[in-house]
Coordinates of C-alpha atoms and ligand atoms in Angstrom, one line a residue:
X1 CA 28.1 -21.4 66.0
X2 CA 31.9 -21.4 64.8
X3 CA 32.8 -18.4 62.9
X4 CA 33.8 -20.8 60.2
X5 CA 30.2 -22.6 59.7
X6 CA 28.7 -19.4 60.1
X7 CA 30.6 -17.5 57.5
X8 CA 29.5 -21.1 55.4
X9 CA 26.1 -20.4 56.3
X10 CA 25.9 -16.9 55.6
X11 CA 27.5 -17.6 51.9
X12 CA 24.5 -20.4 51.5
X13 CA 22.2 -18.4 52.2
X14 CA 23.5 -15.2 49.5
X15 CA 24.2 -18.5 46.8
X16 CA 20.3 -19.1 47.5
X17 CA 18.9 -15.4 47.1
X18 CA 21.4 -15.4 43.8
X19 CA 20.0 -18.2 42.8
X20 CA 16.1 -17.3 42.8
X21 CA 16.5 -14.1 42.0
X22 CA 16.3 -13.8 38.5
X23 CA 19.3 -11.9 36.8
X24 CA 18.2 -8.9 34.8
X25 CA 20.4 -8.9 31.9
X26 CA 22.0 -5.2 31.7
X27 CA 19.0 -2.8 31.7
X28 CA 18.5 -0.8 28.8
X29 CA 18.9 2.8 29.9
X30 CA 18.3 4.3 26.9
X31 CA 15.3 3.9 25.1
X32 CA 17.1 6.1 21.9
X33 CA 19.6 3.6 21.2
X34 CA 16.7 0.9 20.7
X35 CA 17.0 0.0 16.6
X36 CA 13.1 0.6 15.6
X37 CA 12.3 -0.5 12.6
X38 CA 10.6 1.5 11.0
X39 CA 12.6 4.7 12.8
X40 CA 10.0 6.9 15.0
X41 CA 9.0 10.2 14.3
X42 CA 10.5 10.9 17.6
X43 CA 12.0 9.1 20.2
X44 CA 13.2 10.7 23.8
X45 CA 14.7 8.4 26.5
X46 CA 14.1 9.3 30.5
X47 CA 17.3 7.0 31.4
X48 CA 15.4 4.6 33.6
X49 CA 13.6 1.1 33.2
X50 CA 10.4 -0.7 33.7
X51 CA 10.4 -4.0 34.2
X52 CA 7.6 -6.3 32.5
X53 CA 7.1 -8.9 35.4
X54 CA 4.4 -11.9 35.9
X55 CA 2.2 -9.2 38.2
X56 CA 2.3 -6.9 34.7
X57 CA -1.4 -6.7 33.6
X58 CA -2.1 -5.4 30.0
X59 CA -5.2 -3.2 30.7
X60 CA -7.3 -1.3 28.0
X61 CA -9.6 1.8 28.1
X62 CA -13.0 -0.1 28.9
X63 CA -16.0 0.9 25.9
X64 CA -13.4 1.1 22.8
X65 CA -14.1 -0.8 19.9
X66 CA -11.3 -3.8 19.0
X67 CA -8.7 -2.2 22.0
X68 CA -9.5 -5.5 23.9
X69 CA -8.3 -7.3 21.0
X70 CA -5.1 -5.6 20.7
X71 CA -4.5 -5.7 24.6
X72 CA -4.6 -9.3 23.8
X73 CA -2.4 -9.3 21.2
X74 CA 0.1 -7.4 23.1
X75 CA -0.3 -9.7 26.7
X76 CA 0.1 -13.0 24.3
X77 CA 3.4 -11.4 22.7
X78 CA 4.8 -10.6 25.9
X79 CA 3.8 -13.7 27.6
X80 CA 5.6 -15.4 24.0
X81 CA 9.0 -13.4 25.2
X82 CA 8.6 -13.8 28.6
X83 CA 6.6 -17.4 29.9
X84 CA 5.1 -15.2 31.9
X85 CA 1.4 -15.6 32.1
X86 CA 0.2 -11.9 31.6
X87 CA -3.2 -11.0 31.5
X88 CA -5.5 -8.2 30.2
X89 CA -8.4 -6.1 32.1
X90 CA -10.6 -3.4 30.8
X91 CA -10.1 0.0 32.8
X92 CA -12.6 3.0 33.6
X93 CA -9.3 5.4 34.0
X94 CA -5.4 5.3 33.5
X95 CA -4.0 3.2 36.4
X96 CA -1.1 3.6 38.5
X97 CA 0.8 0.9 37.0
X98 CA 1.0 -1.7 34.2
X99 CA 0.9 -1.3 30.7
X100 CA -2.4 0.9 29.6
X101 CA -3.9 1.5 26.3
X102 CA -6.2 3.9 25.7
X103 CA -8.1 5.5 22.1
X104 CA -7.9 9.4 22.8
X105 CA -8.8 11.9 19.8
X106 CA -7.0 14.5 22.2
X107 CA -3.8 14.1 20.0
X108 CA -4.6 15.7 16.5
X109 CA -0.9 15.8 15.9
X110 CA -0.5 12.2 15.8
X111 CA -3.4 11.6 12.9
X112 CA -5.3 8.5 13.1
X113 CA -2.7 6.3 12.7
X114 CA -0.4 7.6 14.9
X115 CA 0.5 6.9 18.7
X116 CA 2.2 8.1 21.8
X117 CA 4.1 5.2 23.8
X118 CA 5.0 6.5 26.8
X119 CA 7.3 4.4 29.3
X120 CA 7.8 5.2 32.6
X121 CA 9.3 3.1 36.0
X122 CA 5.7 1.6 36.4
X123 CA 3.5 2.6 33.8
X124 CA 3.4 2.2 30.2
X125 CA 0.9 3.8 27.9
X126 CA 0.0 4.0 24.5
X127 CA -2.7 6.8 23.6
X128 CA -3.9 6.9 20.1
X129 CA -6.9 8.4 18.1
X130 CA -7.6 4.8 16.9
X131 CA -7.1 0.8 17.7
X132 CA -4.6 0.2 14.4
X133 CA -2.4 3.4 16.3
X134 CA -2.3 1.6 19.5
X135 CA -1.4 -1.4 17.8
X136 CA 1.3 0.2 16.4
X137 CA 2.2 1.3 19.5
X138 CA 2.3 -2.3 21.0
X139 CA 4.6 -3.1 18.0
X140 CA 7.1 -0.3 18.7
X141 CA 7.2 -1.4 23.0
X142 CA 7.9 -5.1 21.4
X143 CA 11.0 -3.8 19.7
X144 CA 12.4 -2.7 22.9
X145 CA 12.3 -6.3 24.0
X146 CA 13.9 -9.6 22.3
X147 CA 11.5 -12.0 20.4
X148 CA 12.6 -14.8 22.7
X149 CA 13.9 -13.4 26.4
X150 CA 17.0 -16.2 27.7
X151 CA 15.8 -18.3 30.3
X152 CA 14.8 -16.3 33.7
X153 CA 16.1 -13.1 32.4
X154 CA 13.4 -10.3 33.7
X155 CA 12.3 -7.9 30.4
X156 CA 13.6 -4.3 31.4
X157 CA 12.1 -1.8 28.9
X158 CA 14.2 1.3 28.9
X159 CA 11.9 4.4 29.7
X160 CA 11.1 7.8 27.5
X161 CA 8.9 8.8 25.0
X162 CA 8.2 7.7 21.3
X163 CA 5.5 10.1 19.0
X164 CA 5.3 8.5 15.8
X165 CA 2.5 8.8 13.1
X166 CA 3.3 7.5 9.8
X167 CA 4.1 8.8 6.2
X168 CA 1.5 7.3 3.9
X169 CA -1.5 5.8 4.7
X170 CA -1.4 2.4 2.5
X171 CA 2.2 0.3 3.4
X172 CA 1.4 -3.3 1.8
X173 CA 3.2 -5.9 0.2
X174 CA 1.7 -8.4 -2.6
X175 CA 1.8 -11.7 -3.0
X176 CA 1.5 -13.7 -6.0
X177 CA -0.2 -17.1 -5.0
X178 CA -1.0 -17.9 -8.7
X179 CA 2.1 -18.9 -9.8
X180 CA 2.9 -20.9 -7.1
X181 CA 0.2 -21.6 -4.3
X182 CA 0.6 -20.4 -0.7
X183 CA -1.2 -22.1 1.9
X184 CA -3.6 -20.7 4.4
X185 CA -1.0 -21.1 7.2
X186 CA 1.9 -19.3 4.8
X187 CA -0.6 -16.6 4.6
X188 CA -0.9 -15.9 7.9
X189 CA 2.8 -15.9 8.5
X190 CA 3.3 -13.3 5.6
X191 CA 0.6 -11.2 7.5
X192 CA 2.4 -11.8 10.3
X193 CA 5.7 -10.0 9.0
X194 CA 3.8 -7.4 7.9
X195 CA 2.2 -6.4 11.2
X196 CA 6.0 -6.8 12.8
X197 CA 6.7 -3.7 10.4
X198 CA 3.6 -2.0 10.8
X199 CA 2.1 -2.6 7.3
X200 CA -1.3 -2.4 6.6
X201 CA -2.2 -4.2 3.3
X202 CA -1.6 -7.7 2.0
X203 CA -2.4 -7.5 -2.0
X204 CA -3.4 -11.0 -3.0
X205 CA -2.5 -11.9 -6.8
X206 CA -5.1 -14.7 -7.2
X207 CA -5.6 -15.2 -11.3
X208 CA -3.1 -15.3 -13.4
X209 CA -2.6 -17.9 -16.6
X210 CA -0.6 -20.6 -14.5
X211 CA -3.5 -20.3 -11.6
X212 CA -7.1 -19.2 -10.8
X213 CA -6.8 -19.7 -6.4
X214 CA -10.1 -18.3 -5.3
X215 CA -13.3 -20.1 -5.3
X216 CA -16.1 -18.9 -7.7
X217 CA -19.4 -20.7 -7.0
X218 CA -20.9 -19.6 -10.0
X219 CA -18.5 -20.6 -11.9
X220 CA -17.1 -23.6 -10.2
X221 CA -14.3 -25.0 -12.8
X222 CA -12.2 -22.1 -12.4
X223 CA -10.9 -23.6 -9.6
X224 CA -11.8 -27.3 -10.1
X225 CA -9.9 -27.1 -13.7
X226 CA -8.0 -23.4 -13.4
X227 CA -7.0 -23.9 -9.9
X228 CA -5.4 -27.9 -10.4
X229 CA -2.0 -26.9 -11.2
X230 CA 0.4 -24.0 -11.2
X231 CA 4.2 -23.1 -12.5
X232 CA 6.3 -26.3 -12.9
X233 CA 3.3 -28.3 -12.9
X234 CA 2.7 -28.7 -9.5
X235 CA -0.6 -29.3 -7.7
X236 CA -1.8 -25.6 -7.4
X237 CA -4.8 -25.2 -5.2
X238 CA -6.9 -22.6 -4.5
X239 CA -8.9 -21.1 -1.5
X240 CA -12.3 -21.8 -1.0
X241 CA -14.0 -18.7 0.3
X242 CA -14.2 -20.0 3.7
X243 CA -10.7 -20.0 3.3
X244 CA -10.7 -17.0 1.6
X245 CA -12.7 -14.9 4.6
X246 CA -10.4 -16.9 7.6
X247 CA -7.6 -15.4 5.9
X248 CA -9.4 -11.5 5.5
X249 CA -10.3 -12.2 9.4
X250 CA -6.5 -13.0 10.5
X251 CA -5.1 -10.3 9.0
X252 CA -8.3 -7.7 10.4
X253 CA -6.9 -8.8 13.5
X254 CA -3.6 -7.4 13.4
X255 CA -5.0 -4.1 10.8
X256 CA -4.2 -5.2 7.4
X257 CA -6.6 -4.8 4.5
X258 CA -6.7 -8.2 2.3
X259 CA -6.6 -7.0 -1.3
X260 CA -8.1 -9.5 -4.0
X261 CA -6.7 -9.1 -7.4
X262 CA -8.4 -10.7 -10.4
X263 CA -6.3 -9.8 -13.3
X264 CA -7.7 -9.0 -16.8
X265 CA -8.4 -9.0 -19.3
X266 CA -4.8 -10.6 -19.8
X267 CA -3.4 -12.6 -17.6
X268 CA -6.0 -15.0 -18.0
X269 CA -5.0 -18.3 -19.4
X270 CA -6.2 -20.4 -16.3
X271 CA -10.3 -18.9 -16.7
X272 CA -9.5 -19.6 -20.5
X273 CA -9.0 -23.4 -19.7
X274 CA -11.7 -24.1 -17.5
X275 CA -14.7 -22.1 -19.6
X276 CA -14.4 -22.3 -23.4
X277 CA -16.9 -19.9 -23.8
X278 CA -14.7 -17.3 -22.4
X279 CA -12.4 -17.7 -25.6
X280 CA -13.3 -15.7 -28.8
X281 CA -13.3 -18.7 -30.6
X282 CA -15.4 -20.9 -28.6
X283 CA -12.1 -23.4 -27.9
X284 CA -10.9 -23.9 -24.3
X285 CA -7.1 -23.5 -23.8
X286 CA -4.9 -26.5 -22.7
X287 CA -3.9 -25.4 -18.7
X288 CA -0.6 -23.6 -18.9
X289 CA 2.6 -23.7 -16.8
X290 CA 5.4 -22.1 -17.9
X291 CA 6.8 -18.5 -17.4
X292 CA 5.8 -16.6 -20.6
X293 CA 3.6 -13.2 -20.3
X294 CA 1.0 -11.5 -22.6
X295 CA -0.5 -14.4 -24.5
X296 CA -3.6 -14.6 -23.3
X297 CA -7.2 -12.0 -23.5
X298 CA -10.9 -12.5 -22.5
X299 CA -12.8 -12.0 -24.9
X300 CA -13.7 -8.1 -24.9
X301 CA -16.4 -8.5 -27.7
X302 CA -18.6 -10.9 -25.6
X303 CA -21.3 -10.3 -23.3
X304 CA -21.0 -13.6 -21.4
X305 CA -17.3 -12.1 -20.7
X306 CA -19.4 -9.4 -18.6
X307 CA -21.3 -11.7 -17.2
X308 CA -18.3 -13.7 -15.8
X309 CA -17.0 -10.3 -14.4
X310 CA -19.7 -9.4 -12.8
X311 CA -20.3 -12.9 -11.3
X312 CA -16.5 -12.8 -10.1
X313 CA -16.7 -9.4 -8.8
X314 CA -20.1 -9.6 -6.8
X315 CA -18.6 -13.0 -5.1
X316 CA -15.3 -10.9 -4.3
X317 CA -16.2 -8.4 -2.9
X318 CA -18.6 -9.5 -0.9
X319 CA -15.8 -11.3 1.2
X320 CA -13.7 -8.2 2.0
X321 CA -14.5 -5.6 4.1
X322 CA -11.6 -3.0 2.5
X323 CA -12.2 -0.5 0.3
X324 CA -10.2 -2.4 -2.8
X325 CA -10.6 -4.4 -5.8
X326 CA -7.5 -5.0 -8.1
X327 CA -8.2 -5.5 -11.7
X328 CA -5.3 -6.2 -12.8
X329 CA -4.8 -4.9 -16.3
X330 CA -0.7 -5.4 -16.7
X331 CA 0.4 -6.9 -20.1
X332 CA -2.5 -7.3 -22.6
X333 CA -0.6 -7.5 -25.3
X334 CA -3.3 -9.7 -27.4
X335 CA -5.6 -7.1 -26.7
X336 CA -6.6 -4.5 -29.2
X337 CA -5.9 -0.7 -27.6
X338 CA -9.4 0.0 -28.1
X339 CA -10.7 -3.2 -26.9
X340 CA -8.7 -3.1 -23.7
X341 CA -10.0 0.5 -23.1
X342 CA -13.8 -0.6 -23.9
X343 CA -13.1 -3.6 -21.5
X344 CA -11.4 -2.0 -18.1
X345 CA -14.3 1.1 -18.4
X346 CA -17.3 -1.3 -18.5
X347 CA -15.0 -3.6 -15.7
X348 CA -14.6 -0.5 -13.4
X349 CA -18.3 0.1 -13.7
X350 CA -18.8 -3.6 -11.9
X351 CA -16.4 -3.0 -9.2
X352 CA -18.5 0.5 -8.4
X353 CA -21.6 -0.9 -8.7
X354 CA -20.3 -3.7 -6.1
X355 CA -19.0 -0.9 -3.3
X356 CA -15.5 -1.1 -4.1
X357 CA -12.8 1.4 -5.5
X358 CA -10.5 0.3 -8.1
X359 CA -6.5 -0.4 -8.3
X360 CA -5.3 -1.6 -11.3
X361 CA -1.3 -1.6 -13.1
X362 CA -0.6 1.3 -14.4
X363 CA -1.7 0.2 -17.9
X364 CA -5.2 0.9 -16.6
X365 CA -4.3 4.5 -17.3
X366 CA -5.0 4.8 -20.7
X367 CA -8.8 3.8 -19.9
X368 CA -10.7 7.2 -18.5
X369 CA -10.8 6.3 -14.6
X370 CA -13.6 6.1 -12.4
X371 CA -13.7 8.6 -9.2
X372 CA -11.2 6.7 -6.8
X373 CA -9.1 4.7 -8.9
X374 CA -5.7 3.9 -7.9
X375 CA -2.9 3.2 -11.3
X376 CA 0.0 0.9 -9.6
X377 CA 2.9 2.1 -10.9
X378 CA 5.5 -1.4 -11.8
X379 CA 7.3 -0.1 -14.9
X380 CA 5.5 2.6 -17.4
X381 CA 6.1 6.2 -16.1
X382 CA 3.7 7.3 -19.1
X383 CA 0.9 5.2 -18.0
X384 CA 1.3 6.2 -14.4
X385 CA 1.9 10.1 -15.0
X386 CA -1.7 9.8 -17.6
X387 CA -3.2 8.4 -14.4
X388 CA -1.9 11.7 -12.5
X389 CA -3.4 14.0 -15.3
X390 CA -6.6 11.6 -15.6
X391 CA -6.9 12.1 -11.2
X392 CA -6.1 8.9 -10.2
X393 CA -4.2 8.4 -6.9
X394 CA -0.9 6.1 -7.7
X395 CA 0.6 3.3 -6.0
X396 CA 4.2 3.1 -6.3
X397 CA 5.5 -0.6 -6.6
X398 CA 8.6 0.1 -9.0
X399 CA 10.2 -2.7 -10.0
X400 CA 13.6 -1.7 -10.2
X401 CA 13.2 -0.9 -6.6
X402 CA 10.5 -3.1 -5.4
X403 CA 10.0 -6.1 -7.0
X404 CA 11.3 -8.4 -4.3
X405 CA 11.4 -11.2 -6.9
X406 CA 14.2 -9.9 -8.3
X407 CA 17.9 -11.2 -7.8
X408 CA 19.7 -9.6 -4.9
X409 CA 23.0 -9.9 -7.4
X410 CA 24.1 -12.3 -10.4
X411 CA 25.0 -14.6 -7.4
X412 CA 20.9 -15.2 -6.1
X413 CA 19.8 -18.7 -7.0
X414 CA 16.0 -17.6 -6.8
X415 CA 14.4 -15.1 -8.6
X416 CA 14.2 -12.9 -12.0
X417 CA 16.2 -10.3 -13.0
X418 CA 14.4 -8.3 -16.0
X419 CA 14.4 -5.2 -14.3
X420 CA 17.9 -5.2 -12.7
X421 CA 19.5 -6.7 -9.2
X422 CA 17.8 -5.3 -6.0
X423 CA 20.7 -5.7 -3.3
X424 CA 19.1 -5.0 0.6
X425 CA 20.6 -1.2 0.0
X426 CA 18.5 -0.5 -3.8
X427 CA 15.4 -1.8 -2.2
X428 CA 16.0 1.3 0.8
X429 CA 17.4 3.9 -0.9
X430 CA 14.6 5.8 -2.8
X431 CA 11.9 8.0 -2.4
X432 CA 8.7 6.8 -3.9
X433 CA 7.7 11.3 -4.0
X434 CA 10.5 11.8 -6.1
X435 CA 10.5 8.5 -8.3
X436 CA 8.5 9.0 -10.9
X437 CA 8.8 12.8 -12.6
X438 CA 5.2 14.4 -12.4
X439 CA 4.2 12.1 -9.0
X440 CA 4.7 14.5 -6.0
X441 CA 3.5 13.0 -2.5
X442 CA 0.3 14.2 -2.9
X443 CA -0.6 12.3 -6.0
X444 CA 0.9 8.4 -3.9
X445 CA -1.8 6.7 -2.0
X446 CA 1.4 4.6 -0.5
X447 CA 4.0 2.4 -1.3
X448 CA 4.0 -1.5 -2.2
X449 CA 6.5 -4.0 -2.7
X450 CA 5.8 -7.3 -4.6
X451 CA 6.7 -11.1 -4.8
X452 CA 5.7 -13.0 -7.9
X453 CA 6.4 -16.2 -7.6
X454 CA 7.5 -17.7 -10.8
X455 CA 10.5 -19.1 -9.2
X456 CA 9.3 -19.2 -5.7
X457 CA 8.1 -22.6 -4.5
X458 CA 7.6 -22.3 -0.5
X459 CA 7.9 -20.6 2.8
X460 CA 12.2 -21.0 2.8
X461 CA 11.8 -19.4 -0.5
X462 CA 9.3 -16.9 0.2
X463 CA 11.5 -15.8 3.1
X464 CA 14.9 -15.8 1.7
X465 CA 13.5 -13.2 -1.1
X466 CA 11.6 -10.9 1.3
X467 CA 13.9 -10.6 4.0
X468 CA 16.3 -8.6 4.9
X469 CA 13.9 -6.4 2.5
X470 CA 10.7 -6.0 3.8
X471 CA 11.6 -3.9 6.7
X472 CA 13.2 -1.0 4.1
X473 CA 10.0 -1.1 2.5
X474 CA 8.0 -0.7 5.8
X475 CA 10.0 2.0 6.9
X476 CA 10.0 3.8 2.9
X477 CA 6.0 4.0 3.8
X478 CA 6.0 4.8 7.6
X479 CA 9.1 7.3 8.4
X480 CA 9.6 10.9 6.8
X481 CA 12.6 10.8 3.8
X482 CA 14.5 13.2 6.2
X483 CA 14.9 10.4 8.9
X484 CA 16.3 7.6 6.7
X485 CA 19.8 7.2 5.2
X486 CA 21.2 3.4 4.4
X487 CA 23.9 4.1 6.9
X488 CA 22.3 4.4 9.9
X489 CA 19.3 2.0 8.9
X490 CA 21.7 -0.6 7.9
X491 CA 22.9 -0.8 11.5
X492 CA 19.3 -1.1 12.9
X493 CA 18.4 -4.1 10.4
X494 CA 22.0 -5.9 11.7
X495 CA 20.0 -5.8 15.0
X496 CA 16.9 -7.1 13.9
X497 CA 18.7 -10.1 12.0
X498 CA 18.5 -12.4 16.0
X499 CA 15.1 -11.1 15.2
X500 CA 14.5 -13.3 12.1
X501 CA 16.6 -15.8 13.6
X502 CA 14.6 -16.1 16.5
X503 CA 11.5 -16.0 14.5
X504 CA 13.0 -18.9 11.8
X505 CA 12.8 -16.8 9.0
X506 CA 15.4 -18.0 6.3
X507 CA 16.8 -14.9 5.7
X508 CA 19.4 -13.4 3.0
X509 CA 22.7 -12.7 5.1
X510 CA 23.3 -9.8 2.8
X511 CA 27.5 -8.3 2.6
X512 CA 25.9 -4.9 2.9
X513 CA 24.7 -5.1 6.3
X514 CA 26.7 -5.6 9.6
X515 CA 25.0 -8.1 11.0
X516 CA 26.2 -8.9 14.9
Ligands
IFG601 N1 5.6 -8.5 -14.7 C1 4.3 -9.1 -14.6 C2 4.1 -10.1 -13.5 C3 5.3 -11.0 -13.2 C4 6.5 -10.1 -13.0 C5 7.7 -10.9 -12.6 C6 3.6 -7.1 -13.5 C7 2.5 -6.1 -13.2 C8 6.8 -9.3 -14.3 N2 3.3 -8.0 -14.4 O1 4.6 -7.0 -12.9 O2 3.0 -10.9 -13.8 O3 5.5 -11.9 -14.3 O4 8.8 -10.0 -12.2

């Protein structure tokens, strides 16, 4: 053969080995210089790779409760980044390669939410002393990697070590569905966010005056009358409780705890409309749907007004496996002291007597709480500090800091602004143990921030007020008060902002943050 048409040849043939094999973009190296959200207890890097390919098998330790699901979770997400087709297999032992998960109580360091992801050149693992841990886990390994890999690019996960166990045990969010009504499908794509961030708790606002959204079958107009319209005048809607449990079902799937809220006794202008004889003076309201708070009260002198609670509250509960039942109690300001009192101690009874423990606004506080209740501090730091001395746990959902309804600045077309502007750095930079004067750590159950919906209408909406701020509020209940500063964690959201973009989230392009 000439030397010509060989040298031709020879370049063919290293053009057609280019060609098939896939490019890896720049392997990470350095599994420190990933930007976790929320930051790691600890993080060490080993310098190398691994390298997720279509021969990558997700396997999980064979006999442990719900791992199989969260193997599956994991294979599906990677498969989502990749196209790769990966698969899971139960395992009697760690294997030599692949990705392993495994419960071990052989870590009392980590606590039961916490994990160990360990990455090395051909075996990943992630050990925890529970499924929601190695879930967490699976989260953290899905940081290291893009939502969406560019086209034939092979995922390289940098290897090393991440411990990591979180700060508080309850990291939720709430979402007012009353005002406005949130679909099924929105639902699960607001659970969805959550378990991105590792949050465990999705509190469900379902009664308020403008909307009653959960299906009562013994007392079917709530929905049929209280559940027709909402803010605006819209349609409403409501969830019927098959509805209701496919939603409680989704989110068990990915460890968050659905929390109903029926709030009373004010609040309650939609139940007032659809049942006159809830009304002290026998006369149903007209339907409301404006903006205005405190107006409306059950009436607290009634039996029937038990009755109704105890009807609601059986039918609740008995669609959610967590531990809590919200009652509400914020801005009764048509309701005698005493009669508000008499009313929340014979309502906490109900929830008891149904299995549940109670969380209510911190309002609840000047009633004598039952053994386990929770006072969710919004705005009164008398109410929640009487909890304290009273022994209930709190929740801390300020609303200068966490109400994620709130303006970002003067300039934010959406949202309220009562309790001042909540720019993306506001919403980090506090310290729910040193909020509230009398609350030490010991005293907070967790952290929650909220969206009422007065002026949210759908999904865009929804989005464009929760993110970039969800994530700060993930990370103020996972990571220790030592390992966050807005400097450094304003650098790791600019990386997760191809994140949202990937994911279609409608997201505020904050000033604050250097996004890339
Ligand atoms: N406060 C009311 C909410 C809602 C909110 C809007 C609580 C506990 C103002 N109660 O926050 O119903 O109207 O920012």
């Amino acid at each position: 053969m000439k030397i010509i048409a060989k040298s031709v040849y020879i370049a063919a043939v290293l053009l057609f080995l280019g060609a098939c094999t896939p490019k890896t973009s720049q392997s990470p190296t350095d599994l420190t210089q990933t930007s976790f959200i929320p930051q790691p207890a600890s993080v060490t890097a080993t310098g190398d790779a691994y390298t997720v390919s279509s021969s990558t098998v997700v396997y999980y330790r064979a006999g442990t409760e719900g791992l199989q699901q969260t193997a599956a979770y994991l294979a599906e997400h990677l498969g989502e980044i990749s196209g790769l087709a990966i698969i899971t297999e139960s395992a009697e032992k760690e294997p030599s390669r692949g990705i392993y998960l495994e419960i071990s109580g052989d870590d009392p360091g980590l606590g039961n939410e916490g994990y160990e992801l360990n990455i090395d050149k051909k075996l990943v693992t992630i050990k925890s002393a529970s499924a929601a841990g190695c879930f967490y886990g699976c989260q953290t390994l899905l940081q290291t990697l893009p939502v969406k890999a560019a086209g034939d690019e092979l995922l390289a996960v940098a290897t090393g070590t991440v411990r990591d166990f979180p700060e508080y045990a309850y990291r939720g969010a709430m979402l007012d569905v009353a005002r406005h009504f949130f679909s099924v499908e929105d639902v699960k794509r607001m659970i969805d966010f959550l378990a991105a961030y590792k949050m465990n708790v999705l509190h469900l606002h379902l009664t308020d005056d403008q909307g009653w959204r959960i299906e009562i079958k013994s007392w079917p107009m709530l929905t049929e009358i209280g559940g027709s319209t909402e803010v605006g005048g819209g349609e409403g809607g409501y969830y019927t409780q098959e509805q209701y449990a496919e939603i409680v079902e989704y989110a068990q799937e990915q460890h968050i705890t659905i929390i109903p809220e029926i709030d009373m006794p004010g609040h309650t202008n939609a139940a007032l409309a659809s049942y006159a004889e809830l009304n002290c003076d026998g006369e149903a309201r007209e339907l409301y749907t404006g903006i205005e708070v405190g107006f409306s009260t059950l009436c607290t002198g009634k039996e029937i007004t038990y009755q109704f609670v105890d009807d609601v509250v059986r039918e609740v509960a008995a669609l959610i496996p967590g531990p809590w039942f919200h009652i509400g109690g914020d801005e009764s300001h048509v309701t005698a002291h005493d009669d508000y009192v008499y009313f929340v101690e014979r309502v906490q009874d109900i929830v008891v007597k149904y299995g549940k423990k109670v969380i209510g606004w911190d309002e609840i506080a000047n009633a004598t709480p039952v053994e386990g209740t929770t006072v969710q501090f919004w705005d009164d730091v008398e109410n929640t500090t009487m909890g304290v001395d009273k022994g209930a746990m709190v929740l801390m959902s300020p609303a200068a800091r966490a109400y994620m309804d709130m303006k970002y600045d003067p300039t934010t077309k959406l949202g309220l602004y009562w309790a001042g502007y909540i720019e993306v750095d506001h919403g980090y930079d506090w310290d729910p143990a040193t909020m509230v004067e009398g609350v030490i750590k010991a005293n907070i159950l967790g952290v929650e921030a909220a969206l009422w919906t007065e002026t949210i209408t759908n999904m865009d909406e929804l989005e464009y007020m929760v993110f970039p701020r969800l994530p700060g509020y993930a990370e103020i209940g996972w990571t220790a008060p030592d390992l966050r500063d807005w400097e450094t964690y304003s650098l790791r959201l600019a990386d997760h902002g191809k994140r949202f973009e990937d994911l279609e989230i409608d997201f505020y392009r904050s000033s604050l943050v250097p996004w890339k």
